[in-house]
Coordinates of N, CA, C and O in Angstrom, one line a residue:
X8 N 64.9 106.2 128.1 CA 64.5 106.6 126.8 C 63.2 105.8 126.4 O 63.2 104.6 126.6
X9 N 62.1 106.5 125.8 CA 61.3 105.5 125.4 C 61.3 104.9 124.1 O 62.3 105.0 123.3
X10 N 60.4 104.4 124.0 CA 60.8 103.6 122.7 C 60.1 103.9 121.5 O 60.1 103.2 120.4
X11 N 59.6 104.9 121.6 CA 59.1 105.8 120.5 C 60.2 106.2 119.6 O 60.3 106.0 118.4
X12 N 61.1 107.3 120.8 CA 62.6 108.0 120.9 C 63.6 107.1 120.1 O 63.9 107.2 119.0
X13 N 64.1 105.8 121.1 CA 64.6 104.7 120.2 C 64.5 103.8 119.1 O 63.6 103.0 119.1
X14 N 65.2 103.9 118.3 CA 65.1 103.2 117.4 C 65.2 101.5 117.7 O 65.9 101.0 118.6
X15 N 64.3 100.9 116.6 CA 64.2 99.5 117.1 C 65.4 98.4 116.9 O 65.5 98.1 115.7
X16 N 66.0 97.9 117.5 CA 66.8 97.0 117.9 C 67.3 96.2 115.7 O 68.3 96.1 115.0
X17 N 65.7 96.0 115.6 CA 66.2 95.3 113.8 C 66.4 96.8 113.2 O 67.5 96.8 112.6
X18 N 65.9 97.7 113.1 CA 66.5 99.1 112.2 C 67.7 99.4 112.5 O 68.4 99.8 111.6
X19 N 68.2 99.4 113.7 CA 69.9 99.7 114.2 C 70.6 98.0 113.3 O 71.5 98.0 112.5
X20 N 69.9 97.0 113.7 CA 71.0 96.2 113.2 C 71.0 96.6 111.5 O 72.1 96.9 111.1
X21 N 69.9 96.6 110.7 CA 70.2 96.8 109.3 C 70.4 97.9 108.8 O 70.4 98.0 107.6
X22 N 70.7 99.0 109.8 CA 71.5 100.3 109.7 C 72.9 99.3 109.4 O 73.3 98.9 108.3
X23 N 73.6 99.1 110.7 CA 74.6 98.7 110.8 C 75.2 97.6 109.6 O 76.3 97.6 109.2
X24 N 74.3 96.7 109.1 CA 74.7 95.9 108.1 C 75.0 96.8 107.1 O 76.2 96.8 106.7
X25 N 74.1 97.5 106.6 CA 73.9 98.5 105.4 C 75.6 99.0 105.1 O 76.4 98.8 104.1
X26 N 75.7 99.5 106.2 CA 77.2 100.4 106.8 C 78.3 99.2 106.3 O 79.4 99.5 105.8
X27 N 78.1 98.5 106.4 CA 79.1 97.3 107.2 C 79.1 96.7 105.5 O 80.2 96.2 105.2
X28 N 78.2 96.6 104.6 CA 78.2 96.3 103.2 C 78.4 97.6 102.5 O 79.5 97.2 102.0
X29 N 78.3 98.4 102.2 CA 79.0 99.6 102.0 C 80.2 99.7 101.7 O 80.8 99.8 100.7
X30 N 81.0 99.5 103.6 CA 82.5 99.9 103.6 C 83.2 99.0 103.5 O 84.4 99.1 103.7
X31 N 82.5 97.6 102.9 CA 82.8 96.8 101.8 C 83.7 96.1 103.4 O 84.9 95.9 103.5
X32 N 82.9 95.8 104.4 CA 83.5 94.9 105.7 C 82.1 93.9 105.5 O 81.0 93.9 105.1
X33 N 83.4 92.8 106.3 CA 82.5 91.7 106.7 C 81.4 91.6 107.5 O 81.3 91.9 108.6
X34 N 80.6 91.1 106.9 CA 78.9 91.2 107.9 C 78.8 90.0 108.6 O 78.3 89.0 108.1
X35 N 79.3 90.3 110.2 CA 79.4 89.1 110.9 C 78.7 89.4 112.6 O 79.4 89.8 113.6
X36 N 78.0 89.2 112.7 CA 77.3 89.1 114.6 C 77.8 89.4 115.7 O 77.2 89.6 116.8
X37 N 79.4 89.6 115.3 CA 79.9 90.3 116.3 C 79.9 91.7 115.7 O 79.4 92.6 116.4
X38 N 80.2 91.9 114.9 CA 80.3 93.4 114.0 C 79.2 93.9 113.8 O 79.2 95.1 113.5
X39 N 78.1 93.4 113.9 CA 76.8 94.1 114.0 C 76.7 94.2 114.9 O 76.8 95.4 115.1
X40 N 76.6 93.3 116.4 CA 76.5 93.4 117.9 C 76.9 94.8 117.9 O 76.1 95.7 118.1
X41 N 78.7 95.1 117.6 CA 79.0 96.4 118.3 C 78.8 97.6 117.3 O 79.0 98.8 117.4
X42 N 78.6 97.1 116.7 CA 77.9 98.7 116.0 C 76.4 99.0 116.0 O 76.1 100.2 116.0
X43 N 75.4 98.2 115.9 CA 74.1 98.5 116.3 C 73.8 98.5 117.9 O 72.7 98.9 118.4
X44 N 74.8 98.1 118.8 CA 74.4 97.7 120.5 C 73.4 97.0 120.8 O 72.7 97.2 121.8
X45 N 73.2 96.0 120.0 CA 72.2 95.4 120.6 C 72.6 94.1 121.2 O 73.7 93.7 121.3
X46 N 71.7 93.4 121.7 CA 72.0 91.7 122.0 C 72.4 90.9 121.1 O 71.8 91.0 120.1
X47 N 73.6 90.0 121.3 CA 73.8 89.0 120.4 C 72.4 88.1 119.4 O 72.3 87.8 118.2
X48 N 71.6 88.1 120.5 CA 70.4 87.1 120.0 C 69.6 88.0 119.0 O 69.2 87.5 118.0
X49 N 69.4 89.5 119.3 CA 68.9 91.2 118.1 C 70.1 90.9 117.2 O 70.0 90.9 116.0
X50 N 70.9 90.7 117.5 CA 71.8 90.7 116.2 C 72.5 89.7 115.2 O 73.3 89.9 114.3
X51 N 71.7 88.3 115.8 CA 71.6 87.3 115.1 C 70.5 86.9 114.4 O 70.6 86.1 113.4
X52 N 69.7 87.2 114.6 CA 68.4 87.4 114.6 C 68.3 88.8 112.7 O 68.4 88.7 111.5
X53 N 68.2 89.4 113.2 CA 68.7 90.7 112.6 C 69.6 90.1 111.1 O 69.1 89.7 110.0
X54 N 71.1 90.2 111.7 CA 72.1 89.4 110.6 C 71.3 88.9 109.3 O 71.2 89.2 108.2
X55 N 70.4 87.4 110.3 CA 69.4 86.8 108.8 C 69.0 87.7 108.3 O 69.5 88.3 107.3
X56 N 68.1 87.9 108.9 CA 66.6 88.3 108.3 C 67.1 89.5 107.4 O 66.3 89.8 106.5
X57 N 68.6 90.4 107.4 CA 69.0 91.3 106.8 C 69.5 90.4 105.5 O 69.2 90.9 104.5
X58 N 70.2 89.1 105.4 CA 70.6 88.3 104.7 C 69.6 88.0 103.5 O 69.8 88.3 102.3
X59 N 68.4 87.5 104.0 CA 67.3 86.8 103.5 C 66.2 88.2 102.7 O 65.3 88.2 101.8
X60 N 66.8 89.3 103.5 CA 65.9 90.2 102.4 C 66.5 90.5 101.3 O 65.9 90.7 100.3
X61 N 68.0 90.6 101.5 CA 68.7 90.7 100.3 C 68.6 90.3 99.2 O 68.5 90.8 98.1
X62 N 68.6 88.5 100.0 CA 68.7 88.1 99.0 C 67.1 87.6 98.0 O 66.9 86.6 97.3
X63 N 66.2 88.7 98.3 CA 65.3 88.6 97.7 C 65.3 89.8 96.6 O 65.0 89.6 95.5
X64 N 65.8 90.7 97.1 CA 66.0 91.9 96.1 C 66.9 91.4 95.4 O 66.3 91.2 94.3
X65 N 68.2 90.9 95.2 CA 69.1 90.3 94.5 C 68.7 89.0 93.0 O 69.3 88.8 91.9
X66 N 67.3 88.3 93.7 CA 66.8 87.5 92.9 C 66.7 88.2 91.5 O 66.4 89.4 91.5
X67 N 66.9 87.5 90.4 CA 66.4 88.1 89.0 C 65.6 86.9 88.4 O 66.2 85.8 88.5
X68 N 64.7 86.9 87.9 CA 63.6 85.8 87.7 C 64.7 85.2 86.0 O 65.6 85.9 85.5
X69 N 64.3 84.2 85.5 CA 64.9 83.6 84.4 C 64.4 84.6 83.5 O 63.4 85.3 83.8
X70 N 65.3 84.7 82.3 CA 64.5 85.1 81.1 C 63.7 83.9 79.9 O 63.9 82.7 79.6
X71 N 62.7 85.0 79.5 CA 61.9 84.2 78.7 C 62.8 83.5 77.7 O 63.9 84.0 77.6
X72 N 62.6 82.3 76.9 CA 63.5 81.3 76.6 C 63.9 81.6 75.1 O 64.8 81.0 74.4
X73 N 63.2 82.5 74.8 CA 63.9 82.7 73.1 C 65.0 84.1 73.7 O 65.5 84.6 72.7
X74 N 65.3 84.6 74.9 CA 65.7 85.4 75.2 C 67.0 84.9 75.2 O 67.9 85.6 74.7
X75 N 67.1 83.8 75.9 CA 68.2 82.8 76.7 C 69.1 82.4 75.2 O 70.2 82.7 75.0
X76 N 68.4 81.9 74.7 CA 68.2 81.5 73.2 C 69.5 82.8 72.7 O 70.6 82.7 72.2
X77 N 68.6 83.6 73.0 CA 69.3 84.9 72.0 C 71.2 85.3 72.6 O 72.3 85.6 72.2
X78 N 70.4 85.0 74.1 CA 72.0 85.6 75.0 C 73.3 84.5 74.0 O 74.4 84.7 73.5
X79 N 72.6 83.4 74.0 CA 74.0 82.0 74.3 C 74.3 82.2 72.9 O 75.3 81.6 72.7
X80 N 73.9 82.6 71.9 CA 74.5 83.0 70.5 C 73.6 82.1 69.5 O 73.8 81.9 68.3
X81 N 72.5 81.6 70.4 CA 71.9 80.4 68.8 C 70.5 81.1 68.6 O 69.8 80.8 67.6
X82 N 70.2 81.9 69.2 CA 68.9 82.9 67.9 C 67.6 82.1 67.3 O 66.6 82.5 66.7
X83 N 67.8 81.1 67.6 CA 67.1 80.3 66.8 C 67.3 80.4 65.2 O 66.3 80.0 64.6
X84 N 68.4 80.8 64.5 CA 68.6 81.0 63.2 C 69.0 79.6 62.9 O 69.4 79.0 63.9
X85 N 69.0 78.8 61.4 CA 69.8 77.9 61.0 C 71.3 78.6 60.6 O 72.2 77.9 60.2

């Protein structure tokens, strides 16, 4: 198969994570190994880097401080 045709080793693994977070299963190196087929080392490799993008989308920046202010109940009112 060429490798045009196949899909690359990290899109199969974060196929497979995707899946695997989803059906609300554990995201573990062996569980990607056999669901994407790739090499332990593609799918450790993979694992992170699926980990680390997450958890960039996940980040939510602070809110501005009269905001914070407002959440915790003090308003800045006397």
């Amino acid at each position: 198969m060429t490798e045009a045709i196949q899909r690359s080793a990290r899109e199969r693994v974060f196929a497979a994570c995707d899946r695997l977070a989803e059906a609300e299963e554990r995201i573990t190196v062996a569980a990607v190994r056999r669901a994407a087929q790739v090499s332990m080392q593609d799918a450790s490799d993979g694992v992170r880097a699926w980990r680390e993008s997450r958890a960039q989308v996940q980040s939510v920046p602070e809110p501005p401080e009269a905001v914070a202010r407002a959440c915790a109940g003090r308003g800045g009112r006397p």
